[in-house]
Amino acid sequence: MMGMAKVSVGTRFRRVPMYLFCLLALCAAPLHGQATGTLTLEVTVQSSISLVFESAPGGCVLDNSGTNNVGLYLGYAVFTGGGSYTGCGTMAKLSGGRYQVSTPFQVVVNKSNSSSPSYRLSSWLAALPPTDVSWVLNPDGNGNGTVLSTTQQYYETANAYGRRTEVLAVQVKNPVPQQMLGATINFMATAN
Amino acid sequence: MQRQIAILFVLMLSVASLRLHAQNNASGVINASLTNKAGISLLFQSDSTGVALIGASTSTAALDFGRVSRFMAAPSQGVTLSRTSSAFSVSSTFATYVDIGGVTSPGYSLSASLLNVPGLFTYSIDGKPLSDANTVQISNGSPYKQNVAHTVSITIPAGAPAGNVSNTINFIATAN
C-alpha cells in the first residue's frame, strides 16, 4: 500500500504542470474565439379586458359570432291580436297592445393581467327607435327590463368574468306601421 | 609656461572637435513588434421589420416593446402580438453582426442565456426558450460580416400582474 501511495503521489506531482498548462489553454481559448453581448428587453404589461358576443343555445345564430361586432336578424313578426312570428327568436304578447320578440345571446368578457374581481356592463342605442318601439335587455315575463336609450346605462354592476347569457328583446305597439326595425346596440364592459 | 598653455590649447581644440562630431551624427534603433491576435466581435443591429434598438451597432443594446396588453387593438410599430387562451406574446426581430480577424473560421455559433430568473415569463430567441441556468444554442454556422436576423419574444401569462418587465439576454458568439 505504501509503495502504491508513493507512486501515486509522484504521478500527481508530475501531472501538475500538465494540468496547469491545460487550464491555461482552456482559459485562453475563449478569449480568442468568443465574443459576448447583452440585449436588454423591456416591456410594460398593462391590464386589459375583452368583450365578444356568441350565439346562445336555443337562441338566434349571430353573424360573426365570437367577435365584438355581430349581426342579429330576428325574422318577421306580425301583430294579429295574438301575434304570429317567423324567426329564430321567441314571440310573446304583452299588455298594452304590445308584442315582443326576444332571443338569448351570450356576452363573453375576459380579463388579462388584472386583479379586477368583476366588471360592470353598460349598454345604449346608437339612435333612438321609432315611437312605440322599445329595445329591452333581459325582460321578465311581463316584458319589464332595461329599456335602452341613447344614454349609456350600467345595468349590471358586478358580473363575474367569463360567459353569461343575456336576452335582447324588441317590443312593438299595435299602431307601429309596417317597416324594418333596426338598431345598433352598443355594449361596454368596464373592469371594477 | 608657454608650453603648457600651448598644450592646453591643443587639448581644448580636440575636445571641441569631438563635440561637433557627436552633434552631427546620432543613431538609434527601434525594435518594433506586433502580436496580431485572433479576435471576434458581436454587435446588435436593428432589423427593418422590428423595434429599433437602443444602442444599435454596439454589443450592449436594449429593445423596448413599449406598452402592451393582451387585448390591445394594435401594438406599436415593430411589435408583433399573438394570443393564446391563457397568455399572449410580443415579439420583434433584431440582427446580430459578428466579425472576426486573425483566424480563419467558416462561421460562428450563437448561444444565449438569461441574466435574471424569468419568473412567470418565457423569453425565446427564434422560438428557443431561454433560461438563466443554461446556455441555449441559437444557431450554428452563421456567416460573418453580415446581419443575421433573429426573433426575440416574451410570453406573458394572463395571470401575471401588470407592470414593467425586464431581463437581459447574454449572447456568446463562438468561432467555429
mmCIF file of C-alpha atoms in Angstrom:
data_model
loop_
_atom_site.group_PDB
_atom_site.id
_atom_site.type_symbol
_atom_site.label_atom_id
_atom_site.label_comp_id
_atom_site.label_asym_id
_atom_site.label_seq_id
_atom_site.Cartn_x
_atom_site.Cartn_y
_atom_site.Cartn_z
ATOM 1 C CA MET A 1 0.000 0.000 0.000
ATOM 2 C CA MET A 2 2.771 2.401 0.898
ATOM 3 C CA GLY A 3 4.522 1.740 -2.340
ATOM 4 C CA MET A 4 1.413 2.319 -4.290
ATOM 5 C CA ALA A 5 0.874 5.545 -2.402
ATOM 6 C CA LYS A 6 4.303 6.806 -3.251
ATOM 7 C CA VAL A 7 3.846 6.054 -6.897
ATOM 8 C CA SER A 8 0.518 7.805 -6.880
ATOM 9 C CA VAL A 9 1.833 10.946 -5.219
ATOM 10 C CA GLY A 10 4.743 11.094 -7.580
ATOM 11 C CA THR A 11 2.428 10.792 -10.543
ATOM 12 C CA ARG A 12 0.266 13.622 -9.274
ATOM 13 C CA PHE A 13 3.228 15.920 -8.936
ATOM 14 C CA ARG A 14 4.391 15.090 -12.401
ATOM 15 C CA ARG A 15 0.931 15.884 -13.756
ATOM 16 C CA VAL A 16 0.618 19.252 -12.047
ATOM 17 C CA PRO A 17 2.420 21.201 -14.774
ATOM 18 C CA MET A 18 0.281 19.456 -17.387
ATOM 19 C CA TYR A 19 -2.897 20.385 -15.515
ATOM 20 C CA LEU A 20 -1.759 23.982 -15.259
ATOM 21 C CA PHE A 21 -0.976 24.039 -18.942
ATOM 22 C CA CYS A 22 -4.362 22.635 -19.818
ATOM 23 C CA LEU A 23 -6.154 25.112 -17.534
ATOM 24 C CA LEU A 24 -4.261 28.000 -19.044
ATOM 25 C CA ALA A 25 -5.052 26.772 -22.519
ATOM 26 C CA LEU A 26 -8.739 26.451 -21.719
ATOM 27 C CA CYS A 27 -8.844 29.899 -20.194
ATOM 28 C CA ALA A 28 -7.025 31.467 -23.083
ATOM 29 C CA ALA A 29 -9.002 29.829 -25.851
ATOM 30 C CA PRO A 30 -12.321 31.651 -25.277
ATOM 31 C CA LEU A 31 -10.564 34.991 -25.296
ATOM 32 C CA HIS A 32 -9.558 34.396 -28.881
ATOM 33 C CA GLY A 33 -12.684 32.642 -30.160
ATOM 34 C CA GLN A 34 -15.650 34.184 -28.358
ATOM 35 C CA ALA A 35 -17.414 37.490 -28.311
ATOM 36 C CA THR A 36 -20.169 38.468 -25.942
ATOM 37 C CA GLY A 37 -23.012 40.939 -25.996
ATOM 38 C CA THR A 38 -26.081 41.753 -23.981
ATOM 39 C CA LEU A 39 -29.540 42.629 -25.184
ATOM 40 C CA THR A 40 -31.804 44.038 -22.501
ATOM 41 C CA LEU A 41 -35.526 43.635 -23.024
ATOM 42 C CA GLU A 42 -38.108 45.997 -21.599
ATOM 43 C CA VAL A 43 -41.865 45.693 -21.746
ATOM 44 C CA THR A 44 -44.676 47.350 -19.858
ATOM 45 C CA VAL A 45 -47.565 44.960 -19.352
ATOM 46 C CA GLN A 46 -50.938 46.634 -18.988
ATOM 47 C CA SER A 47 -54.240 45.228 -17.800
ATOM 48 C CA SER A 48 -56.883 44.647 -20.420
ATOM 49 C CA ILE A 49 -60.291 43.067 -20.863
ATOM 50 C CA SER A 50 -62.105 41.831 -23.933
ATOM 51 C CA LEU A 51 -65.758 41.542 -24.888
ATOM 52 C CA VAL A 52 -67.181 39.304 -27.594
ATOM 53 C CA PHE A 53 -70.663 38.071 -28.399
ATOM 54 C CA GLU A 54 -71.549 34.455 -29.025
ATOM 55 C CA SER A 55 -74.699 32.695 -30.101
ATOM 56 C CA ALA A 56 -76.605 31.212 -27.186
ATOM 57 C CA PRO A 57 -78.019 27.702 -27.269
ATOM 58 C CA GLY A 58 -81.665 27.922 -28.260
ATOM 59 C CA GLY A 59 -81.299 31.472 -29.476
ATOM 60 C CA CYS A 60 -80.735 33.144 -32.795
ATOM 61 C CA VAL A 61 -77.447 32.499 -34.512
ATOM 62 C CA LEU A 62 -75.315 35.615 -34.571
ATOM 63 C CA ASP A 63 -73.468 36.660 -37.679
ATOM 64 C CA ASN A 64 -69.741 36.855 -36.847
ATOM 65 C CA SER A 65 -70.283 35.115 -33.528
ATOM 66 C CA GLY A 66 -67.143 35.232 -31.427
ATOM 67 C CA THR A 67 -66.352 38.822 -32.307
ATOM 68 C CA ASN A 68 -67.269 42.141 -30.782
ATOM 69 C CA ASN A 69 -69.317 43.224 -33.792
ATOM 70 C CA VAL A 70 -72.139 40.861 -34.645
ATOM 71 C CA GLY A 71 -75.396 40.793 -36.569
ATOM 72 C CA LEU A 72 -78.723 39.518 -35.280
ATOM 73 C CA TYR A 73 -81.732 39.002 -37.546
ATOM 74 C CA LEU A 74 -84.887 38.264 -35.618
ATOM 75 C CA GLY A 75 -87.166 37.469 -38.580
ATOM 76 C CA TYR A 76 -90.734 38.545 -39.409
ATOM 77 C CA ALA A 77 -93.329 39.388 -36.826
ATOM 78 C CA VAL A 78 -96.959 40.288 -37.443
ATOM 79 C CA PHE A 79 -99.312 41.695 -34.855
ATOM 80 C CA THR A 80 -102.574 39.937 -35.329
ATOM 81 C CA GLY A 81 -104.178 40.240 -31.957
ATOM 82 C CA GLY A 82 -102.429 37.175 -30.621
ATOM 83 C CA GLY A 83 -99.259 37.594 -32.615
ATOM 84 C CA SER A 84 -97.618 35.486 -35.261
ATOM 85 C CA TYR A 85 -93.936 35.166 -35.895
ATOM 86 C CA THR A 86 -91.451 33.538 -38.272
ATOM 87 C CA GLY A 87 -87.939 33.741 -36.975
ATOM 88 C CA CYS A 88 -85.296 32.398 -34.671
ATOM 89 C CA GLY A 89 -86.481 34.117 -31.506
ATOM 90 C CA THR A 90 -89.486 33.867 -29.250
ATOM 91 C CA MET A 91 -92.617 35.954 -29.679
ATOM 92 C CA ALA A 92 -94.892 36.880 -26.794
ATOM 93 C CA LYS A 93 -97.914 39.062 -26.383
ATOM 94 C CA LEU A 94 -97.630 41.742 -23.737
ATOM 95 C CA SER A 95 -100.114 44.032 -22.068
ATOM 96 C CA GLY A 96 -100.934 47.403 -23.527
ATOM 97 C CA GLY A 97 -101.323 46.185 -27.099
ATOM 98 C CA ARG A 98 -97.695 45.194 -27.462
ATOM 99 C CA TYR A 99 -95.827 42.180 -28.656
ATOM 100 C CA GLN A 100 -92.257 41.185 -28.000
ATOM 101 C CA VAL A 101 -89.677 39.190 -29.928
ATOM 102 C CA SER A 102 -86.670 38.120 -27.939
ATOM 103 C CA THR A 103 -83.619 35.910 -28.129
ATOM 104 C CA PRO A 104 -80.852 34.988 -25.761
ATOM 105 C CA PHE A 105 -77.260 35.735 -26.680
ATOM 106 C CA GLN A 106 -74.019 35.391 -24.825
ATOM 107 C CA VAL A 107 -71.592 38.016 -23.680
ATOM 108 C CA VAL A 108 -68.049 36.790 -23.036
ATOM 109 C CA VAL A 109 -65.805 39.107 -21.066
ATOM 110 C CA ASN A 110 -62.267 38.068 -20.191
ATOM 111 C CA LYS A 111 -59.529 39.845 -18.312
ATOM 112 C CA SER A 112 -55.775 39.664 -18.603
ATOM 113 C CA ASN A 113 -53.014 40.797 -16.255
ATOM 114 C CA SER A 114 -55.606 42.281 -13.966
ATOM 115 C CA SER A 115 -56.677 41.801 -10.377
ATOM 116 C CA SER A 116 -60.156 43.065 -11.133
ATOM 117 C CA PRO A 117 -62.743 40.806 -9.439
ATOM 118 C CA SER A 118 -65.647 41.672 -11.698
ATOM 119 C CA TYR A 119 -66.904 44.016 -14.369
ATOM 120 C CA ARG A 120 -69.913 46.180 -14.973
ATOM 121 C CA LEU A 121 -71.819 46.102 -18.194
ATOM 122 C CA SER A 122 -73.452 49.068 -19.852
ATOM 123 C CA SER A 123 -75.435 49.476 -22.993
ATOM 124 C CA TRP A 124 -77.003 52.153 -25.150
ATOM 125 C CA LEU A 125 -78.590 52.647 -28.530
ATOM 126 C CA ALA A 126 -76.768 54.366 -31.349
ATOM 127 C CA ALA A 127 -80.031 56.093 -32.359
ATOM 128 C CA LEU A 128 -83.484 56.484 -30.913
ATOM 129 C CA PRO A 129 -86.041 53.906 -32.129
ATOM 130 C CA PRO A 130 -89.367 54.858 -33.716
ATOM 131 C CA THR A 131 -92.233 55.797 -31.471
ATOM 132 C CA ASP A 132 -93.798 52.833 -29.653
ATOM 133 C CA VAL A 133 -90.806 50.630 -30.346
ATOM 134 C CA SER A 134 -88.531 49.665 -27.447
ATOM 135 C CA TRP A 135 -85.365 47.652 -27.247
ATOM 136 C CA VAL A 136 -85.143 45.920 -23.907
ATOM 137 C CA LEU A 137 -82.473 43.844 -22.216
ATOM 138 C CA ASN A 138 -83.331 40.905 -20.020
ATOM 139 C CA PRO A 139 -87.128 41.352 -19.883
ATOM 140 C CA ASP A 140 -89.101 39.424 -17.333
ATOM 141 C CA GLY A 141 -92.343 37.630 -18.074
ATOM 142 C CA ASN A 142 -94.194 40.908 -18.280
ATOM 143 C CA GLY A 143 -91.688 42.496 -20.626
ATOM 144 C CA ASN A 144 -90.116 44.632 -17.937
ATOM 145 C CA GLY A 145 -86.364 45.018 -18.206
ATOM 146 C CA THR A 146 -83.717 47.570 -19.037
ATOM 147 C CA VAL A 147 -85.228 49.778 -21.694
ATOM 148 C CA LEU A 148 -82.418 51.050 -23.836
ATOM 149 C CA SER A 149 -81.984 54.650 -24.854
ATOM 150 C CA THR A 150 -79.212 56.658 -26.378
ATOM 151 C CA THR A 151 -77.884 57.260 -22.872
ATOM 152 C CA GLN A 152 -75.343 54.785 -21.545
ATOM 153 C CA GLN A 153 -76.826 52.678 -18.754
ATOM 154 C CA TYR A 154 -74.924 50.404 -16.417
ATOM 155 C CA TYR A 155 -77.474 47.659 -15.972
ATOM 156 C CA GLU A 156 -75.187 45.022 -14.406
ATOM 157 C CA THR A 157 -72.600 46.165 -11.936
ATOM 158 C CA ALA A 158 -70.630 43.146 -10.707
ATOM 159 C CA ASN A 159 -70.551 40.409 -13.300
ATOM 160 C CA ALA A 160 -68.068 37.602 -12.970
ATOM 161 C CA TYR A 161 -65.618 37.314 -15.852
ATOM 162 C CA GLY A 162 -66.402 34.670 -18.400
ATOM 163 C CA ARG A 163 -69.540 33.807 -20.336
ATOM 164 C CA ARG A 164 -73.015 34.911 -19.368
ATOM 165 C CA THR A 165 -76.338 34.834 -21.139
ATOM 166 C CA GLU A 166 -78.337 37.980 -21.785
ATOM 167 C CA VAL A 167 -81.655 38.400 -23.521
ATOM 168 C CA LEU A 168 -82.389 41.060 -26.100
ATOM 169 C CA ALA A 169 -85.981 41.925 -26.915
ATOM 170 C CA VAL A 170 -87.779 44.341 -29.158
ATOM 171 C CA GLN A 171 -91.248 45.420 -28.095
ATOM 172 C CA VAL A 172 -93.688 46.837 -30.615
ATOM 173 C CA LYS A 173 -97.034 48.500 -30.018
ATOM 174 C CA ASN A 174 -100.023 47.902 -32.223
ATOM 175 C CA PRO A 175 -100.019 51.257 -34.070
ATOM 176 C CA VAL A 176 -96.456 50.970 -35.340
ATOM 177 C CA PRO A 177 -96.585 50.914 -39.123
ATOM 178 C CA GLN A 178 -95.064 48.149 -41.187
ATOM 179 C CA GLN A 179 -91.332 48.657 -41.527
ATOM 180 C CA MET A 180 -87.938 47.158 -40.851
ATOM 181 C CA LEU A 181 -86.964 47.856 -37.271
ATOM 182 C CA GLY A 182 -83.254 48.009 -36.781
ATOM 183 C CA ALA A 183 -80.995 49.159 -34.019
ATOM 184 C CA THR A 184 -77.330 49.309 -33.255
ATOM 185 C CA ILE A 185 -76.842 48.467 -29.608
ATOM 186 C CA ASN A 186 -73.553 49.358 -28.016
ATOM 187 C CA PHE A 187 -72.171 47.403 -25.072
ATOM 188 C CA MET A 188 -69.306 48.305 -22.834
ATOM 189 C CA ALA A 189 -67.701 46.194 -20.153
ATOM 190 C CA THR A 190 -65.718 48.081 -17.527
ATOM 191 C CA ALA A 191 -63.440 46.385 -15.028
ATOM 192 C CA ASN A 192 -64.260 47.004 -11.383
ATOM 193 C CA MET B 1 54.648 78.088 -19.041
ATOM 194 C CA GLN B 2 54.117 78.916 -22.701
ATOM 195 C CA ARG B 3 54.486 75.269 -23.498
ATOM 196 C CA GLN B 4 51.808 74.335 -21.003
ATOM 197 C CA ILE B 5 49.470 76.935 -22.462
ATOM 198 C CA ALA B 6 50.084 75.540 -25.908
ATOM 199 C CA ILE B 7 49.290 72.007 -24.779
ATOM 200 C CA LEU B 8 46.117 73.160 -23.080
ATOM 201 C CA PHE B 9 45.002 74.987 -26.236
ATOM 202 C CA VAL B 10 45.565 71.874 -28.320
ATOM 203 C CA LEU B 11 43.542 69.793 -25.880
ATOM 204 C CA MET B 12 40.670 72.290 -25.925
ATOM 205 C CA LEU B 13 40.546 72.219 -29.707
ATOM 206 C CA SER B 14 40.479 68.440 -29.663
ATOM 207 C CA VAL B 15 37.516 68.331 -27.228
ATOM 208 C CA ALA B 16 35.611 70.932 -29.252
ATOM 209 C CA SER B 17 36.161 68.888 -32.373
ATOM 210 C CA LEU B 18 34.817 65.773 -30.678
ATOM 211 C CA ARG B 19 31.640 67.546 -29.509
ATOM 212 C CA LEU B 20 30.942 68.902 -33.005
ATOM 213 C CA HIS B 21 31.346 65.421 -34.384
ATOM 214 C CA ALA B 22 28.881 63.975 -31.786
ATOM 215 C CA GLN B 23 26.119 66.518 -32.585
ATOM 216 C CA ASN B 24 26.195 65.802 -36.298
ATOM 217 C CA ASN B 25 25.934 62.041 -36.077
ATOM 218 C CA ALA B 26 23.367 60.367 -33.841
ATOM 219 C CA SER B 27 21.985 56.944 -34.271
ATOM 220 C CA GLY B 28 19.257 54.782 -32.725
ATOM 221 C CA VAL B 29 17.287 51.628 -33.333
ATOM 222 C CA ILE B 30 13.606 50.885 -32.729
ATOM 223 C CA ASN B 31 12.860 47.265 -32.314
ATOM 224 C CA ALA B 32 9.113 47.214 -33.147
ATOM 225 C CA SER B 33 6.837 44.236 -32.954
ATOM 226 C CA LEU B 34 3.113 43.496 -33.026
ATOM 227 C CA THR B 35 1.348 40.370 -31.970
ATOM 228 C CA ASN B 36 -1.697 40.003 -34.167
ATOM 229 C CA LYS B 37 -4.160 38.048 -32.070
ATOM 230 C CA ALA B 38 -7.285 36.399 -33.252
ATOM 231 C CA GLY B 39 -10.399 38.312 -32.279
ATOM 232 C CA ILE B 40 -14.165 38.161 -32.725
ATOM 233 C CA SER B 41 -16.761 40.838 -32.122
ATOM 234 C CA LEU B 42 -20.521 40.797 -31.708
ATOM 235 C CA LEU B 43 -22.792 43.740 -32.374
ATOM 236 C CA PHE B 44 -26.565 44.108 -32.313
ATOM 237 C CA GLN B 45 -28.371 45.845 -35.137
ATOM 238 C CA SER B 46 -31.949 46.951 -35.637
ATOM 239 C CA ASP B 47 -33.943 44.975 -38.151
ATOM 240 C CA SER B 48 -36.151 46.890 -40.546
ATOM 241 C CA THR B 49 -39.242 44.937 -39.518
ATOM 242 C CA GLY B 50 -38.620 45.088 -35.784
ATOM 243 C CA VAL B 51 -38.370 47.547 -32.965
ATOM 244 C CA ALA B 52 -35.482 49.997 -33.305
ATOM 245 C CA LEU B 53 -32.781 49.023 -30.819
ATOM 246 C CA ILE B 54 -31.457 51.442 -28.255
ATOM 247 C CA GLY B 55 -27.690 51.322 -28.632
ATOM 248 C CA ALA B 56 -27.726 49.688 -32.054
ATOM 249 C CA SER B 57 -24.302 48.859 -33.512
ATOM 250 C CA THR B 58 -22.919 48.112 -30.073
ATOM 251 C CA SER B 59 -22.574 44.956 -28.050
ATOM 252 C CA THR B 60 -24.811 46.353 -25.313
ATOM 253 C CA ALA B 61 -28.203 47.154 -26.757
ATOM 254 C CA ALA B 62 -31.752 47.362 -25.470
ATOM 255 C CA LEU B 63 -35.117 46.599 -27.007
ATOM 256 C CA ASP B 64 -38.220 48.237 -25.580
ATOM 257 C CA PHE B 65 -41.531 46.665 -26.566
ATOM 258 C CA GLY B 66 -43.373 49.590 -25.016
ATOM 259 C CA ARG B 67 -46.818 49.225 -23.502
ATOM 260 C CA VAL B 68 -48.597 46.051 -24.399
ATOM 261 C CA SER B 69 -51.756 44.305 -23.306
ATOM 262 C CA ARG B 70 -53.363 41.040 -24.277
ATOM 263 C CA PHE B 71 -56.467 42.583 -25.775
ATOM 264 C CA MET B 72 -54.933 45.680 -27.300
ATOM 265 C CA ALA B 73 -56.068 46.508 -30.814
ATOM 266 C CA ALA B 74 -52.623 47.064 -32.307
ATOM 267 C CA PRO B 75 -49.162 47.058 -30.727
ATOM 268 C CA SER B 76 -46.577 49.688 -31.510
ATOM 269 C CA GLN B 77 -44.537 49.583 -34.687
ATOM 270 C CA GLY B 78 -42.221 46.632 -34.974
ATOM 271 C CA VAL B 79 -44.006 44.624 -32.293
ATOM 272 C CA THR B 80 -45.954 41.506 -33.217
ATOM 273 C CA LEU B 81 -48.621 40.338 -30.789
ATOM 274 C CA SER B 82 -50.154 36.878 -30.625
ATOM 275 C CA ARG B 83 -52.629 35.395 -28.194
ATOM 276 C CA THR B 84 -53.469 32.018 -26.799
ATOM 277 C CA SER B 85 -56.275 31.083 -24.460
ATOM 278 C CA SER B 86 -54.119 31.754 -21.413
ATOM 279 C CA ALA B 87 -51.321 34.088 -22.441
ATOM 280 C CA PHE B 88 -50.051 36.476 -25.048
ATOM 281 C CA SER B 89 -46.696 37.045 -26.653
ATOM 282 C CA VAL B 90 -44.911 40.056 -28.022
ATOM 283 C CA SER B 91 -42.042 39.623 -30.402
ATOM 284 C CA SER B 92 -39.660 41.636 -32.509
ATOM 285 C CA THR B 93 -36.884 40.981 -34.952
ATOM 286 C CA PHE B 94 -33.318 42.186 -34.474
ATOM 287 C CA ALA B 95 -29.980 41.252 -36.009
ATOM 288 C CA THR B 96 -26.573 40.120 -34.843
ATOM 289 C CA TYR B 97 -23.440 41.155 -36.695
ATOM 290 C CA VAL B 98 -20.325 39.150 -35.945
ATOM 291 C CA ASP B 99 -16.893 39.937 -37.338
ATOM 292 C CA ILE B 100 -13.638 38.068 -36.930
ATOM 293 C CA GLY B 101 -9.958 38.669 -37.622
ATOM 294 C CA GLY B 102 -6.664 36.922 -37.202
ATOM 295 C CA VAL B 103 -8.019 33.469 -37.737
ATOM 296 C CA THR B 104 -9.770 31.541 -40.448
ATOM 297 C CA SER B 105 -13.236 30.447 -39.395
ATOM 298 C CA PRO B 106 -16.087 29.332 -41.635
ATOM 299 C CA GLY B 107 -18.809 30.599 -39.342
ATOM 300 C CA TYR B 108 -19.881 31.086 -35.771
ATOM 301 C CA SER B 109 -22.319 29.621 -33.361
ATOM 302 C CA LEU B 110 -24.578 31.828 -31.285
ATOM 303 C CA SER B 111 -25.797 30.924 -27.848
ATOM 304 C CA ALA B 112 -27.769 32.840 -25.264
ATOM 305 C CA SER B 113 -28.880 32.773 -21.670
ATOM 306 C CA LEU B 114 -30.875 34.989 -19.366
ATOM 307 C CA LEU B 115 -29.186 37.165 -16.813
ATOM 308 C CA ASN B 116 -32.078 37.021 -14.363
ATOM 309 C CA VAL B 117 -34.658 34.456 -13.358
ATOM 310 C CA PRO B 118 -37.521 34.676 -15.891
ATOM 311 C CA GLY B 119 -40.264 34.122 -13.329
ATOM 312 C CA LEU B 120 -43.704 33.863 -14.898
ATOM 313 C CA PHE B 121 -42.449 34.934 -18.301
ATOM 314 C CA THR B 122 -40.948 32.944 -21.135
ATOM 315 C CA TYR B 123 -38.174 34.521 -23.170
ATOM 316 C CA SER B 124 -37.305 32.983 -26.514
ATOM 317 C CA ILE B 125 -34.901 33.584 -29.349
ATOM 318 C CA ASP B 126 -36.006 32.119 -32.671
ATOM 319 C CA GLY B 127 -38.535 30.005 -30.810
ATOM 320 C CA LYS B 128 -35.992 28.535 -28.402
ATOM 321 C CA PRO B 129 -36.862 29.205 -24.756
ATOM 322 C CA LEU B 130 -34.076 30.764 -22.730
ATOM 323 C CA SER B 131 -33.023 30.009 -19.202
ATOM 324 C CA ASP B 132 -30.952 31.706 -16.559
ATOM 325 C CA ALA B 133 -29.451 28.327 -15.644
ATOM 326 C CA ASN B 134 -28.271 27.057 -19.023
ATOM 327 C CA THR B 135 -26.923 28.480 -22.225
ATOM 328 C CA VAL B 136 -29.018 27.611 -25.261
ATOM 329 C CA GLN B 137 -27.550 27.392 -28.728
ATOM 330 C CA ILE B 138 -29.460 29.644 -31.075
ATOM 331 C CA SER B 139 -27.633 28.996 -34.327
ATOM 332 C CA ASN B 140 -24.556 27.301 -35.723
ATOM 333 C CA GLY B 141 -22.524 28.118 -38.812
ATOM 334 C CA SER B 142 -23.839 31.646 -39.112
ATOM 335 C CA PRO B 143 -21.916 33.824 -41.573
ATOM 336 C CA TYR B 144 -19.593 36.632 -40.555
ATOM 337 C CA LYS B 145 -19.777 40.234 -41.672
ATOM 338 C CA GLN B 146 -23.493 40.336 -42.295
ATOM 339 C CA ASN B 147 -26.634 40.969 -40.291
ATOM 340 C CA VAL B 148 -28.305 37.759 -39.240
ATOM 341 C CA ALA B 149 -31.955 38.277 -38.285
ATOM 342 C CA HIS B 150 -33.383 36.765 -35.137
ATOM 343 C CA THR B 151 -36.730 36.989 -33.380
ATOM 344 C CA VAL B 152 -36.967 37.652 -29.684
ATOM 345 C CA SER B 153 -40.246 37.099 -27.881
ATOM 346 C CA ILE B 154 -41.701 37.363 -24.411
ATOM 347 C CA THR B 155 -44.700 35.289 -23.448
ATOM 348 C CA ILE B 156 -46.823 36.849 -20.736
ATOM 349 C CA PRO B 157 -49.402 34.738 -18.906
ATOM 350 C CA ALA B 158 -52.825 36.299 -18.452
ATOM 351 C CA GLY B 159 -52.451 35.825 -14.729
ATOM 352 C CA ALA B 160 -49.250 37.813 -14.448
ATOM 353 C CA PRO B 161 -49.653 41.170 -12.760
ATOM 354 C CA ALA B 162 -49.462 44.313 -14.807
ATOM 355 C CA GLY B 163 -46.275 46.310 -14.611
ATOM 356 C CA ASN B 164 -42.800 46.669 -16.018
ATOM 357 C CA VAL B 165 -40.949 43.542 -17.038
ATOM 358 C CA SER B 166 -37.253 43.487 -17.818
ATOM 359 C CA ASN B 167 -34.496 40.975 -18.339
ATOM 360 C CA THR B 168 -31.148 40.829 -20.089
ATOM 361 C CA ILE B 169 -30.073 38.210 -22.582
ATOM 362 C CA ASN B 170 -26.404 37.348 -22.630
ATOM 363 C CA PHE B 171 -25.171 36.306 -26.070
ATOM 364 C CA ILE B 172 -21.984 34.436 -26.885
ATOM 365 C CA ALA B 173 -20.689 34.170 -30.438
ATOM 366 C CA THR B 174 -18.141 31.391 -30.768
ATOM 367 C CA ALA B 175 -15.942 30.909 -33.812
ATOM 368 C CA ASN B 176 -16.318 27.502 -35.382
#
